[in-house]
Coordinates of C-alpha atoms in Angstrom, one line a residue:
Chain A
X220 CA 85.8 -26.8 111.5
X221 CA 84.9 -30.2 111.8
X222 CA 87.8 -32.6 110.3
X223 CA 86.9 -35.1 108.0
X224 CA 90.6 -36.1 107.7
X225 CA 92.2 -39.5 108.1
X226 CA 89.4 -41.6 106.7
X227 CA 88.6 -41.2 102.6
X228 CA 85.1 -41.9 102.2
X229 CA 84.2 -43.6 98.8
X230 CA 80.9 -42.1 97.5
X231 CA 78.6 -42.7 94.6
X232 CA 75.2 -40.4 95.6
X233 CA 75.8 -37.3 94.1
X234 CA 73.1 -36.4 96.7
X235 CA 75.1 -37.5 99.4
X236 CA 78.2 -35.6 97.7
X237 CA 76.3 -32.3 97.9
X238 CA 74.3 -32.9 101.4
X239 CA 78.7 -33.0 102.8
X240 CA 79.2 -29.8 101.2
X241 CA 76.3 -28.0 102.0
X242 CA 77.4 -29.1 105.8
X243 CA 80.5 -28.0 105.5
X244 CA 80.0 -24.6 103.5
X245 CA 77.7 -23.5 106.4
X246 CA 80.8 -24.4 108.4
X247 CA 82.8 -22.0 106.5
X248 CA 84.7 -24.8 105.1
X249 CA 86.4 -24.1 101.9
X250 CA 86.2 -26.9 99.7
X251 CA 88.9 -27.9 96.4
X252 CA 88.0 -30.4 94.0
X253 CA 89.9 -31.9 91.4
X254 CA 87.8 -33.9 88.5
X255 CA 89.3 -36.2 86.6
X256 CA 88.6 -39.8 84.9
X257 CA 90.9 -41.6 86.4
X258 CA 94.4 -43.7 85.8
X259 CA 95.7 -41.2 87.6
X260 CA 99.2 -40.4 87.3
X261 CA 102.0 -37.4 88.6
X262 CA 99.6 -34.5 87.2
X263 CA 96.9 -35.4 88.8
X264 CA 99.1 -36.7 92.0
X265 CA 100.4 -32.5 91.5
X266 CA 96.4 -30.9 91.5
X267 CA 95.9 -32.9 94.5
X268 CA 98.6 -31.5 96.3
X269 CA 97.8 -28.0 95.5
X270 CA 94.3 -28.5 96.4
X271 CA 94.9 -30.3 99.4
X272 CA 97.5 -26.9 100.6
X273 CA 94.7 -24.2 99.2
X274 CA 91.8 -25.8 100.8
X275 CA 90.2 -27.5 103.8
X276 CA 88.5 -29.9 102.4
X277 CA 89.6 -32.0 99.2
X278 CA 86.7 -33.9 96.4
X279 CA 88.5 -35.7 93.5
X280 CA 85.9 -37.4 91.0
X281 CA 86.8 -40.4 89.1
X282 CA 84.4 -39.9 85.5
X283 CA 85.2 -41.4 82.7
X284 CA 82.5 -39.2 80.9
X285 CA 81.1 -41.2 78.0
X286 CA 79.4 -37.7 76.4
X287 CA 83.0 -36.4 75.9
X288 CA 84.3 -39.3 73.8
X289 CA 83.6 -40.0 70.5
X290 CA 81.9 -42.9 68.7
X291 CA 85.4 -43.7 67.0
X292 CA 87.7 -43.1 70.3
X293 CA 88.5 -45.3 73.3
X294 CA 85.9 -44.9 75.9
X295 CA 85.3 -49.1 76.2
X296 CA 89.3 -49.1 76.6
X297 CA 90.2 -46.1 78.5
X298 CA 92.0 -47.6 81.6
X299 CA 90.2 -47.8 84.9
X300 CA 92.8 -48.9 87.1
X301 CA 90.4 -47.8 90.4
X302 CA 92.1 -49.5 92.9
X303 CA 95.1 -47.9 93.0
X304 CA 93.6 -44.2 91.9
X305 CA 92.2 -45.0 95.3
X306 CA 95.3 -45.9 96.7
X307 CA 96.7 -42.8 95.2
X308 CA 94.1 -40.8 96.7
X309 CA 94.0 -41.7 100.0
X310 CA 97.5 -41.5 100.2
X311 CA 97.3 -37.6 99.2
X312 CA 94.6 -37.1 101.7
X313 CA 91.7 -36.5 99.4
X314 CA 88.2 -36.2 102.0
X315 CA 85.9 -38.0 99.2
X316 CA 86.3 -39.7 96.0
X317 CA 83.1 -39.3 94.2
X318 CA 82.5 -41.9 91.9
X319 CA 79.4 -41.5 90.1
X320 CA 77.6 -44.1 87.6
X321 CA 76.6 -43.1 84.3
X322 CA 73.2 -43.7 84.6
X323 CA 73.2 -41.6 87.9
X324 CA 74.8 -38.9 85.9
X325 CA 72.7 -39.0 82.9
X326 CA 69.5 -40.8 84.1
X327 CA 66.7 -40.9 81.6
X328 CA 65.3 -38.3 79.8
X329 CA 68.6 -36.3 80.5
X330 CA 69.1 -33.6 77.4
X331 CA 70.5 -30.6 78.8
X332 CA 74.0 -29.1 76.7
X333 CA 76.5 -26.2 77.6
X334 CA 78.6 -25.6 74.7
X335 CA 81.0 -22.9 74.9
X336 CA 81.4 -22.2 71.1
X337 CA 84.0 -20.0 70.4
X338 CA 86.9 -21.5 72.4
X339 CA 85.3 -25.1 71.4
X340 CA 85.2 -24.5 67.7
X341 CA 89.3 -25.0 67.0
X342 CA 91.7 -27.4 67.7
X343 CA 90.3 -30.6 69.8
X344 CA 87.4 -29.2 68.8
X345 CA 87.9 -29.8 65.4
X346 CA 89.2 -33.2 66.1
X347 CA 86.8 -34.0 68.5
X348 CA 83.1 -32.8 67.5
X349 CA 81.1 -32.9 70.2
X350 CA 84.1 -33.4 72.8
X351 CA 84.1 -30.0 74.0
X352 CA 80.0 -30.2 74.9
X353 CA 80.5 -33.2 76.8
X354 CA 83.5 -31.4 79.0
X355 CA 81.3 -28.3 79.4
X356 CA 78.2 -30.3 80.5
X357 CA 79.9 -32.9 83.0
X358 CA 81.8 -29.8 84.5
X359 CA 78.5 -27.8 84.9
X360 CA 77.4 -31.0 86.3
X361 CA 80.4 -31.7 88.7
X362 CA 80.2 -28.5 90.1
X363 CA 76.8 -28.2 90.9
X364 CA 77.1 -31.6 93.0
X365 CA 80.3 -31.1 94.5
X366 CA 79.8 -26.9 94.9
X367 CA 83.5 -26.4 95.1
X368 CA 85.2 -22.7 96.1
X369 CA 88.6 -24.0 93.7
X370 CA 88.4 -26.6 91.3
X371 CA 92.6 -27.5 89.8
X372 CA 92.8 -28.3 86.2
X373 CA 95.9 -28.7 84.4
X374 CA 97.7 -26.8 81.8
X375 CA 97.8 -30.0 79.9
X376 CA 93.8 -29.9 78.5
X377 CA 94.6 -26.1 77.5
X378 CA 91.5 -25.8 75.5
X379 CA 89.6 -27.6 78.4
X380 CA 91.1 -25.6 80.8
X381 CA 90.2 -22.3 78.8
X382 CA 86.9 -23.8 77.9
X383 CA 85.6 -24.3 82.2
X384 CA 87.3 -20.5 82.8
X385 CA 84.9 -19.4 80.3
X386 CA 82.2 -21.0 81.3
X387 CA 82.2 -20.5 85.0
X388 CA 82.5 -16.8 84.4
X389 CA 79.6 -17.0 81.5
X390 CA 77.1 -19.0 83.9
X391 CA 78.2 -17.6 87.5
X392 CA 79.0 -20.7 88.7
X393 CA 80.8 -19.0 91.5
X394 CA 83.8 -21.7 91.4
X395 CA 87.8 -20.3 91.2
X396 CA 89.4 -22.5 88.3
X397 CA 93.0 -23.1 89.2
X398 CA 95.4 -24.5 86.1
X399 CA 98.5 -26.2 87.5
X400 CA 101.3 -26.7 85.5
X401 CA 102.1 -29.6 83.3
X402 CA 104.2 -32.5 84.9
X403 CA 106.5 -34.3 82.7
X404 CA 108.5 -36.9 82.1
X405 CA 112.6 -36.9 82.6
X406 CA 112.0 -37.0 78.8
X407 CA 109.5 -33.9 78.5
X408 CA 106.6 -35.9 77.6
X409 CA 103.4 -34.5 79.1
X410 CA 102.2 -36.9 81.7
X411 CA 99.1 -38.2 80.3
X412 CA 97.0 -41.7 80.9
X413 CA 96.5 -42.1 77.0
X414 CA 100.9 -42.5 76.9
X415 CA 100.0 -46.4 77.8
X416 CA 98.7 -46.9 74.6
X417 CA 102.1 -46.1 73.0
X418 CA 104.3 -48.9 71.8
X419 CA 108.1 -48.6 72.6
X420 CA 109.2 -47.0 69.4
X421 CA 106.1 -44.7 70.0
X422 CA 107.3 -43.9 73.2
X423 CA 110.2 -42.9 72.4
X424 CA 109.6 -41.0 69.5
X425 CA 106.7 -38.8 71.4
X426 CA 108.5 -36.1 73.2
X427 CA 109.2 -34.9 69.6
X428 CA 105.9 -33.2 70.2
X429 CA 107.6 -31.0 73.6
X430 CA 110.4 -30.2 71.7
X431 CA 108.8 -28.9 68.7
X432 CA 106.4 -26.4 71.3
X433 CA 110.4 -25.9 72.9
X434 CA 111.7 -24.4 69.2
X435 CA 108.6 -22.4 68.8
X436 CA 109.3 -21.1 72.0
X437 CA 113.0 -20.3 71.3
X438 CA 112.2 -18.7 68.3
X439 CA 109.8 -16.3 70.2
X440 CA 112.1 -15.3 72.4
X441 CA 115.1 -15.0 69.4
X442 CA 112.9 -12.4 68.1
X443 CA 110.2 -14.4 65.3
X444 CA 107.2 -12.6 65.8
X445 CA 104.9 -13.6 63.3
X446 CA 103.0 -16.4 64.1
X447 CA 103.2 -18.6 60.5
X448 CA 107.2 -18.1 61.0
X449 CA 106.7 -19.7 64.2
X450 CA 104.3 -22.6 63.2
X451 CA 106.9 -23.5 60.4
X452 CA 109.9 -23.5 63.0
X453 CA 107.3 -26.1 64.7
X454 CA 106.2 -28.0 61.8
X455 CA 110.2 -28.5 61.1
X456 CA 111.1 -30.3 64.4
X457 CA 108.6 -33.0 64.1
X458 CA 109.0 -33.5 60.4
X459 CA 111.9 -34.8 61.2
X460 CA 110.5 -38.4 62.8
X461 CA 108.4 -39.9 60.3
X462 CA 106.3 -41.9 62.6
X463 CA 104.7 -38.7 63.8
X464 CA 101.6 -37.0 62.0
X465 CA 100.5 -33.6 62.7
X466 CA 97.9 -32.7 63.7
X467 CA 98.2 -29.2 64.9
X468 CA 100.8 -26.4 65.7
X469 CA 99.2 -23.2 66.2
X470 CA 100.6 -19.6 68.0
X471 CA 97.4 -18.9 69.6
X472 CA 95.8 -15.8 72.1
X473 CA 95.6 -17.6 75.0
X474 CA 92.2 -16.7 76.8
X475 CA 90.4 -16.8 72.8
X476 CA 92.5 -19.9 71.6
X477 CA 92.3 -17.5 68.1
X478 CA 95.8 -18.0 65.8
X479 CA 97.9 -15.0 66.7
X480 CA 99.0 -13.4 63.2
X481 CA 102.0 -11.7 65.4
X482 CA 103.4 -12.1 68.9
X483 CA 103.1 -9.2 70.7
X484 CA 102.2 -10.1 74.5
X485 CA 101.1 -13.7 75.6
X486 CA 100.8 -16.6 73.7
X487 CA 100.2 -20.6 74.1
X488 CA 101.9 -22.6 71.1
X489 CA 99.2 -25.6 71.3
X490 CA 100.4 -29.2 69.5
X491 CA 98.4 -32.0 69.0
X492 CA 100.6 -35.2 67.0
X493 CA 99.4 -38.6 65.7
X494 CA 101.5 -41.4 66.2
X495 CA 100.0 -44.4 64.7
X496 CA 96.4 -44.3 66.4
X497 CA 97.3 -42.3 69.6
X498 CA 96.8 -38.7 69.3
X499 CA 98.8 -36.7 71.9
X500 CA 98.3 -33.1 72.7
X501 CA 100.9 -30.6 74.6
X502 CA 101.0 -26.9 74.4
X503 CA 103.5 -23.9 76.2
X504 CA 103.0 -20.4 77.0
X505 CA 104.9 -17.8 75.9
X506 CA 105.5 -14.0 77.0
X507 CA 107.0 -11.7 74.9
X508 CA 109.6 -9.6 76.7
X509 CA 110.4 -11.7 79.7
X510 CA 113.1 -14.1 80.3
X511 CA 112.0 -17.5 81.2
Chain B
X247 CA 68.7 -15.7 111.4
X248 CA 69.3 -12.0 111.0
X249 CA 66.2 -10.1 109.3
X250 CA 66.7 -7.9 106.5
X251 CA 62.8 -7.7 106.2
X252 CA 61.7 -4.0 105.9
X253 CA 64.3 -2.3 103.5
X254 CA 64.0 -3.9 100.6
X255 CA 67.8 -3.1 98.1
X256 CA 67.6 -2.3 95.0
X257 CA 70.9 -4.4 94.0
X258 CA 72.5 -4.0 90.4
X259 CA 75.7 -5.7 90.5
X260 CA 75.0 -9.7 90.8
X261 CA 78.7 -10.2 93.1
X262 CA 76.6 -8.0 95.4
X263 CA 74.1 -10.6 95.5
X264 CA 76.1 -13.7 95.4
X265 CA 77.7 -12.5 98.5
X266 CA 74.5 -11.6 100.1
X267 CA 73.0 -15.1 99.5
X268 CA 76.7 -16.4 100.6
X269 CA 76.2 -14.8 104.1
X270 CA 72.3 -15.8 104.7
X271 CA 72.9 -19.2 103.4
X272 CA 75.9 -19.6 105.9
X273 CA 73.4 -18.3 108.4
X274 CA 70.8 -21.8 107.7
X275 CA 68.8 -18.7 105.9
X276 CA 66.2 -19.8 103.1
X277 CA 66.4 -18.0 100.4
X278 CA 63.1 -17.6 97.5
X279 CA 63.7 -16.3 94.4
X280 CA 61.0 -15.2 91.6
X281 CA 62.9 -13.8 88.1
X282 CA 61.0 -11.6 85.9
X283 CA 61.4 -9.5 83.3
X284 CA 59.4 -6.5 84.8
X285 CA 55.9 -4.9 84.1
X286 CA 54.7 -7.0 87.5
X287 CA 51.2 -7.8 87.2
X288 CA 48.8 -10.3 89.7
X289 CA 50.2 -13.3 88.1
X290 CA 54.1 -11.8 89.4
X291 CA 52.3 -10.6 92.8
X292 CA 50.9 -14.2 93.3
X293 CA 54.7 -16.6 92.7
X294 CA 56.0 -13.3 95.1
X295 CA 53.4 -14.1 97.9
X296 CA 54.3 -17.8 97.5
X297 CA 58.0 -17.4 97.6
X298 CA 57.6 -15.0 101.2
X299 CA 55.5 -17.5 102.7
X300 CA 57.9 -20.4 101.8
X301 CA 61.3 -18.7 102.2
X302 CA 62.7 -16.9 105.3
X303 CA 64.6 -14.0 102.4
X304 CA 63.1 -13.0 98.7
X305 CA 64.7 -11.9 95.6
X306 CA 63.0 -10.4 92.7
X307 CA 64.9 -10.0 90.0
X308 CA 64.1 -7.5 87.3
X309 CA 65.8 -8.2 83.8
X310 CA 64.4 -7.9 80.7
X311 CA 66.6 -10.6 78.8
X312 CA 67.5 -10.0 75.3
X313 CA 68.9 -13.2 74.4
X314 CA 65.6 -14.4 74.7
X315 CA 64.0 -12.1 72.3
X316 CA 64.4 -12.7 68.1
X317 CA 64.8 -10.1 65.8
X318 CA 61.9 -9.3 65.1
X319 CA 60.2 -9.6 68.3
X320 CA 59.2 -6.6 70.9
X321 CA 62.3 -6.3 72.7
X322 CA 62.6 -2.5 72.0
X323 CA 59.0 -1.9 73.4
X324 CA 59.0 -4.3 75.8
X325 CA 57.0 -2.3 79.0
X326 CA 59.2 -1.2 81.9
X327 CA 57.4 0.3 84.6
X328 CA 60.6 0.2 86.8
X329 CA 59.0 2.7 89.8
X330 CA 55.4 0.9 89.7
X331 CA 57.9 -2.2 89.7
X332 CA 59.6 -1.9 93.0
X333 CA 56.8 -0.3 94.7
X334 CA 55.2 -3.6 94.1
X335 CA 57.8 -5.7 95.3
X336 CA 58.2 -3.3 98.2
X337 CA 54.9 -4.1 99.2
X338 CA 55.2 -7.5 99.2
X339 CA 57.6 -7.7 101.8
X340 CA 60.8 -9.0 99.0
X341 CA 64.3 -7.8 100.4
X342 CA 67.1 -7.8 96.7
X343 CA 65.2 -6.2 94.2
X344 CA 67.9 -7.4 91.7
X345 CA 68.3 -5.0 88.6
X346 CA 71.4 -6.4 86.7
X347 CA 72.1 -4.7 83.5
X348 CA 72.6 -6.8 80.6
X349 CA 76.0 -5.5 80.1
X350 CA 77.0 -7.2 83.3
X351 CA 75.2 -10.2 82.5
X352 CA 76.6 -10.3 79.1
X353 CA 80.0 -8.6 79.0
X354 CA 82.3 -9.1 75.6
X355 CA 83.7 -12.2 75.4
X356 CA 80.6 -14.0 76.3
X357 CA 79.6 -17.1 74.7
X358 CA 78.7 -19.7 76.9
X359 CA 75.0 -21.7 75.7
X360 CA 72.6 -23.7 77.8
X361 CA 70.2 -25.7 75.7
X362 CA 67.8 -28.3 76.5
X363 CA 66.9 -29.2 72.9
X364 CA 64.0 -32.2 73.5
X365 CA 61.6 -29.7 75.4
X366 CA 63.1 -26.4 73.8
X367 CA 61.6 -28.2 69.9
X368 CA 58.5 -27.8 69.7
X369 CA 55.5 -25.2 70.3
X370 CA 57.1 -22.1 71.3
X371 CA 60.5 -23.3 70.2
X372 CA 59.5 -23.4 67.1
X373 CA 57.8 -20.2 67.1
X374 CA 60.6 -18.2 68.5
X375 CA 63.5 -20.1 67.6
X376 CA 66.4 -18.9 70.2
X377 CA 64.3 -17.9 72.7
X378 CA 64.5 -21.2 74.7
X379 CA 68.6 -21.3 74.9
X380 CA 68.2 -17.5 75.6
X381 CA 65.8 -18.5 79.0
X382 CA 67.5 -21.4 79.6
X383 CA 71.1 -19.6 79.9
X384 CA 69.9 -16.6 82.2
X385 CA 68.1 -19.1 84.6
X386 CA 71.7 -20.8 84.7
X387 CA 73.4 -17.8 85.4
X388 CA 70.3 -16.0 87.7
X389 CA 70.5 -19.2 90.2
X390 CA 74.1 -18.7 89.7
X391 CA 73.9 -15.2 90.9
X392 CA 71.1 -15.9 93.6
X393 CA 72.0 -19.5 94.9
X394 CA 68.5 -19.8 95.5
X395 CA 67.0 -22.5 97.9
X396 CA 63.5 -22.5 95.8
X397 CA 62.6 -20.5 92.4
X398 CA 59.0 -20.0 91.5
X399 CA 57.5 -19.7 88.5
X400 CA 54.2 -19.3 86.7
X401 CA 52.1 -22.1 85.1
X402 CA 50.9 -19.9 82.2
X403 CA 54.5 -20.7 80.6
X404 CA 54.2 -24.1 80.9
X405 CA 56.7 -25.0 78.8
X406 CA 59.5 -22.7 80.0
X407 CA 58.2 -24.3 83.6
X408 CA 58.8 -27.7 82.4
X409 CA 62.2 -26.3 80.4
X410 CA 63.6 -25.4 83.9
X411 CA 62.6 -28.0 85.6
X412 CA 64.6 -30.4 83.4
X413 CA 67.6 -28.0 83.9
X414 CA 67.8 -28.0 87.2
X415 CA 68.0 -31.7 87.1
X416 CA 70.0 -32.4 84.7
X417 CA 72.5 -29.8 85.8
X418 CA 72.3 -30.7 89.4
X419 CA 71.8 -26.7 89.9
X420 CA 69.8 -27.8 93.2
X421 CA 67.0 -25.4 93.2
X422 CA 63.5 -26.6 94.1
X423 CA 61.2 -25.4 91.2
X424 CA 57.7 -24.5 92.0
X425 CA 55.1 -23.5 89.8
X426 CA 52.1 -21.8 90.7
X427 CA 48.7 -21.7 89.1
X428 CA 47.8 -18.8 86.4
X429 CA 46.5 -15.8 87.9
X430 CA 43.0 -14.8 85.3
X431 CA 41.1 -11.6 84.6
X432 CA 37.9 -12.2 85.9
X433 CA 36.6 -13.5 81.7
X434 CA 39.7 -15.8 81.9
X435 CA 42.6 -14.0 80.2
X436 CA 45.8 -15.8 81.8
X437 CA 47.7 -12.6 83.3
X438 CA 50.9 -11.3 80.9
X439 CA 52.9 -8.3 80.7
X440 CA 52.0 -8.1 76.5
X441 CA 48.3 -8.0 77.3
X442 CA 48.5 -4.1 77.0
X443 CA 49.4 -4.6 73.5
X444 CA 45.7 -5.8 72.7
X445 CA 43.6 -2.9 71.2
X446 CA 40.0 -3.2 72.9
X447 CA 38.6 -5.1 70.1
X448 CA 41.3 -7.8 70.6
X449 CA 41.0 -7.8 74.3
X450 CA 37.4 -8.7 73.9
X451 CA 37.8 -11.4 71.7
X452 CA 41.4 -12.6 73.8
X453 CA 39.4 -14.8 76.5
X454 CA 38.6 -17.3 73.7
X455 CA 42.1 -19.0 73.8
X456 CA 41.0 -20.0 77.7
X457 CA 37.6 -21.1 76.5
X458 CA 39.3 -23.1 73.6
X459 CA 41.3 -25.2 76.2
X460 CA 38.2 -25.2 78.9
X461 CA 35.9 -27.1 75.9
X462 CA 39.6 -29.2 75.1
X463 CA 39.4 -30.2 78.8
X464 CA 35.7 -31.0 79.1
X465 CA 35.9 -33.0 75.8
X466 CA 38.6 -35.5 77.8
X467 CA 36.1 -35.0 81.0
X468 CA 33.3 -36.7 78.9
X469 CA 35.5 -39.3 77.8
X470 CA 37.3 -38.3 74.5
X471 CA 39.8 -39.9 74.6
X472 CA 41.9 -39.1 71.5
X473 CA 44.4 -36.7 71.0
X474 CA 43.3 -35.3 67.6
X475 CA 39.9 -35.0 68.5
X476 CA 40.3 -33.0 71.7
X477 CA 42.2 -30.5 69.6
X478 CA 39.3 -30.1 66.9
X479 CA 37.5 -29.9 69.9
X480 CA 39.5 -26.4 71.0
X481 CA 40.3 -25.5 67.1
X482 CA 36.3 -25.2 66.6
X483 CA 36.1 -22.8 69.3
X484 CA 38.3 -20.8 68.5
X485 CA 37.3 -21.2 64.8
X486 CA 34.3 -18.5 65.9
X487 CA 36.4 -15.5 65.5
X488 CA 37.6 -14.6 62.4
X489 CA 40.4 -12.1 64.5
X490 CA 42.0 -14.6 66.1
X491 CA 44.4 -17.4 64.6
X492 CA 46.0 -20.4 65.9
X493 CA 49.1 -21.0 66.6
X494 CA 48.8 -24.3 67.8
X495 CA 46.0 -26.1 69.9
X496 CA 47.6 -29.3 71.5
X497 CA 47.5 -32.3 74.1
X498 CA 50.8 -33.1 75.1
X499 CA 52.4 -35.1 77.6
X500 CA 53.3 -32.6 80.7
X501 CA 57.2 -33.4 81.5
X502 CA 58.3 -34.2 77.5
X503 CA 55.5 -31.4 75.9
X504 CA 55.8 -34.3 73.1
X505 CA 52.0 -34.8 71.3
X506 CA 49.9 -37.1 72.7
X507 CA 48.4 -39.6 70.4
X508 CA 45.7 -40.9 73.6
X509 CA 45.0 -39.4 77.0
X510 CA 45.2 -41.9 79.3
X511 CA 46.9 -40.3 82.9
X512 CA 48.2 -36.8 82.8
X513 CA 47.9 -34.1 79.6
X514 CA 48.4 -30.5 79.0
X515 CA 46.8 -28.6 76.9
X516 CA 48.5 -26.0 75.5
X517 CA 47.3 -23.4 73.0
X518 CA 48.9 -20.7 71.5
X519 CA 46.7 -18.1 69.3
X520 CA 47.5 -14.6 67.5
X521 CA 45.4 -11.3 67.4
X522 CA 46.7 -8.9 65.3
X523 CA 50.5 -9.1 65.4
X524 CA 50.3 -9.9 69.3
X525 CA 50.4 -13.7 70.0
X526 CA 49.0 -15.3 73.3
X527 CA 49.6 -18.7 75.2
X528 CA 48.0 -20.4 77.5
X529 CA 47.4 -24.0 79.0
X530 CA 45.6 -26.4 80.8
X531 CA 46.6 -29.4 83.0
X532 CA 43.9 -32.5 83.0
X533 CA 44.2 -36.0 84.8
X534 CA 41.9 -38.2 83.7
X535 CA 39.4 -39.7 86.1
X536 CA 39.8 -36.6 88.0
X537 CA 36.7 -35.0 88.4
X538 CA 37.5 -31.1 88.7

């Protein structure tokens, strides 16, 4: 194997992305690859790491994908703090960070869509119309530039990370999908780089949304096995805060994303909360019969 | 390079040609690939000549796709002459005969889309509404499968040509897309599998379609310039034959397919035209101040 360690090479070409990993797949290489859109924080700092121990050869993409956002939600404000996601980076080892353009990515006359309609129809799907198409296609995308043999997703984007399973095995796109687990804070707030936008009384009101998913959870393993019971032990917990809206608490199959009318194997309670005009999303997985 | 030249496989399962591609890739191997749905004639035997002259190993795949028949189209009866099939691509030198089933390339849970709407509208889009997503998803997942260097495919489906071509780009699936010309019957019939559905009658009057476009292209060679016109141009020909009806007679611009209004570089003309229940296409490409 050649090394391409020490020295993170900054890359925009997606040509040039794809010519390294053609090289170094003919070198038997193996190559990980984390996408994300930046502001990175602990989560992504954990995919990194995992990547960087399962593989020999480490992309991380910094997207912020404008087809996945909305015409109402915060792609002009999303943060895009690149200097020290680079830092970050290069201090985790990554080999390149590919940082496309937009226009490089969807040049003119670009049309092409993957939906993945079943697992995109609920949920942040519901919320977020034509989010789900613009994941699929920038992931389709992503991995036919940077032909990865692992790309890491965390548990955090459930959906999403149900959503690139699917469609990986639906289009044989020959790439293993990893999910890492969610990092938190000492709080149990799901690390996530839309918690900036919460004021202090926001803040501190927001791991409501952990400890709702933690009472579903409890009541799972205290026995409840119908999923409404569940929802409404869920519901109850972040009633109790009036500065939080719900959005979502649902006892789902976790592959499907379908609501589970009993518990009877796996499950993944998925939240989603408003507070004020931040929505957060957090989900847990449950199995029935085994002590966690 | 290590020759499998000789034996050609007969490969159902598409992991066993992943892998295959996986190893002769590794090995700086180029790999050609023509998909099909079968019932080889000329016009097949022509892209598979093509693809063994450009490419150092061939694959051939034989699927008869039925996502990307409608209901009421001839999916059932579709002709499968798997034994004259092989023995053709045996012939011809190809190494993976691929026969997936479509129960392994759709298995239950499967839902994934690819779509390429601006391309996929009009013509035969709107003729055959699905069919489109349906060829643009098993493309997807065949170069999935094949991880093909080069793909070839034949100009007398112009518009799935130009369909592929955009999806390849704007999925970065890294497959070189050629198209090579349409293989005739000596009176001009473009070559297709569904020419054995024409009784005699109909066969004698098919050519027309091809003489429709030929007058179309001679009306731009003597300087007609307008779109409309060079399409009453190939409507009046066609117009001779009380058995045959048009679908559509058009100029379009070659990469969008969109209508053009005047010829002034580049047009194809595409014509579409039904005998009896069974419905032909064809095209023609013209450059203007070409002389052919």
């Amino acid at each position: 194997m050649q090394s391409t360690r020490g020295i993170m090479k900054i890359v925009r070409a997606p040509a040039a992305v794809t010519a390294w990993s053609d090289r170094l797949r003919r070198e038997g290489v193996t190559i990980g690859f984390v996408p994300t859109m930046g502001a990175l924080h602990d989560g992504h700092r954990s995919l990194i790491r995992a990547a960087r121990l399962a593989c020999d050869a480490l992309v991380v993409s910094i997207f912020v994908n404008p087809t996945q956002f909305g015409p109402q939600e915060d792609l002009a404000k999303y943060p895009r703090p690149i200097a020290r996601d680079r830092a970050l980076c290069r201090a985790e080892g990554v080999d390149i960070c590919f940082e496309p353009t937009a226009a490089a990515m969807y040049p003119p006359g670009f049309q092409t869509i993957v939906s993945v309609p079943g697992i995109a129809r609920r949920w942040e799907g519901e919320a977020r119309p034509h989010h789900f198409a613009g994941v699929a296609t920038v992931v389709t995308k992503l991995f036919g530039i940077v032909r990865p043999h692992i790309a890491l997703f965390g548990q955090k984007d459930f959906q999403q990370a149900a959503l690139v399973r699917r469609l990986v095995t639906d289009l044989n796109l020959g790439v293993e999908i990893a999910v890492q687990p969610t990092v938190r804070e000492p709080d149990g707030l799901a690390m996530s780089s839309r918690n900036v936008y919460l004021s202090a009384d926001q803040r501190a009101a927001a791991p409501l949304l952990y400890r709702s998913l933690q009472a579903g959870a409890a009541a799972i393993r205290r026995g409840v096995r119908e999923g409404s019971a569940v929802e409404r032990v869920m519901a109850d917990v972040v009633r109790r805060e009036a500065s939080v809206t719900v959005e979502y608490l649902a006892v789902c199959d976790p592959v499907t994303l379908e609501p589970l009318t009993a518990v009877d194997r796996r499950a993944v309670l998925l939240g989603s909360v408003r507070l004020g005009s931040v929505r957060l999303i957090d989900n847990l997985l449950v199995t029935v019969g085994v002590k966690r």
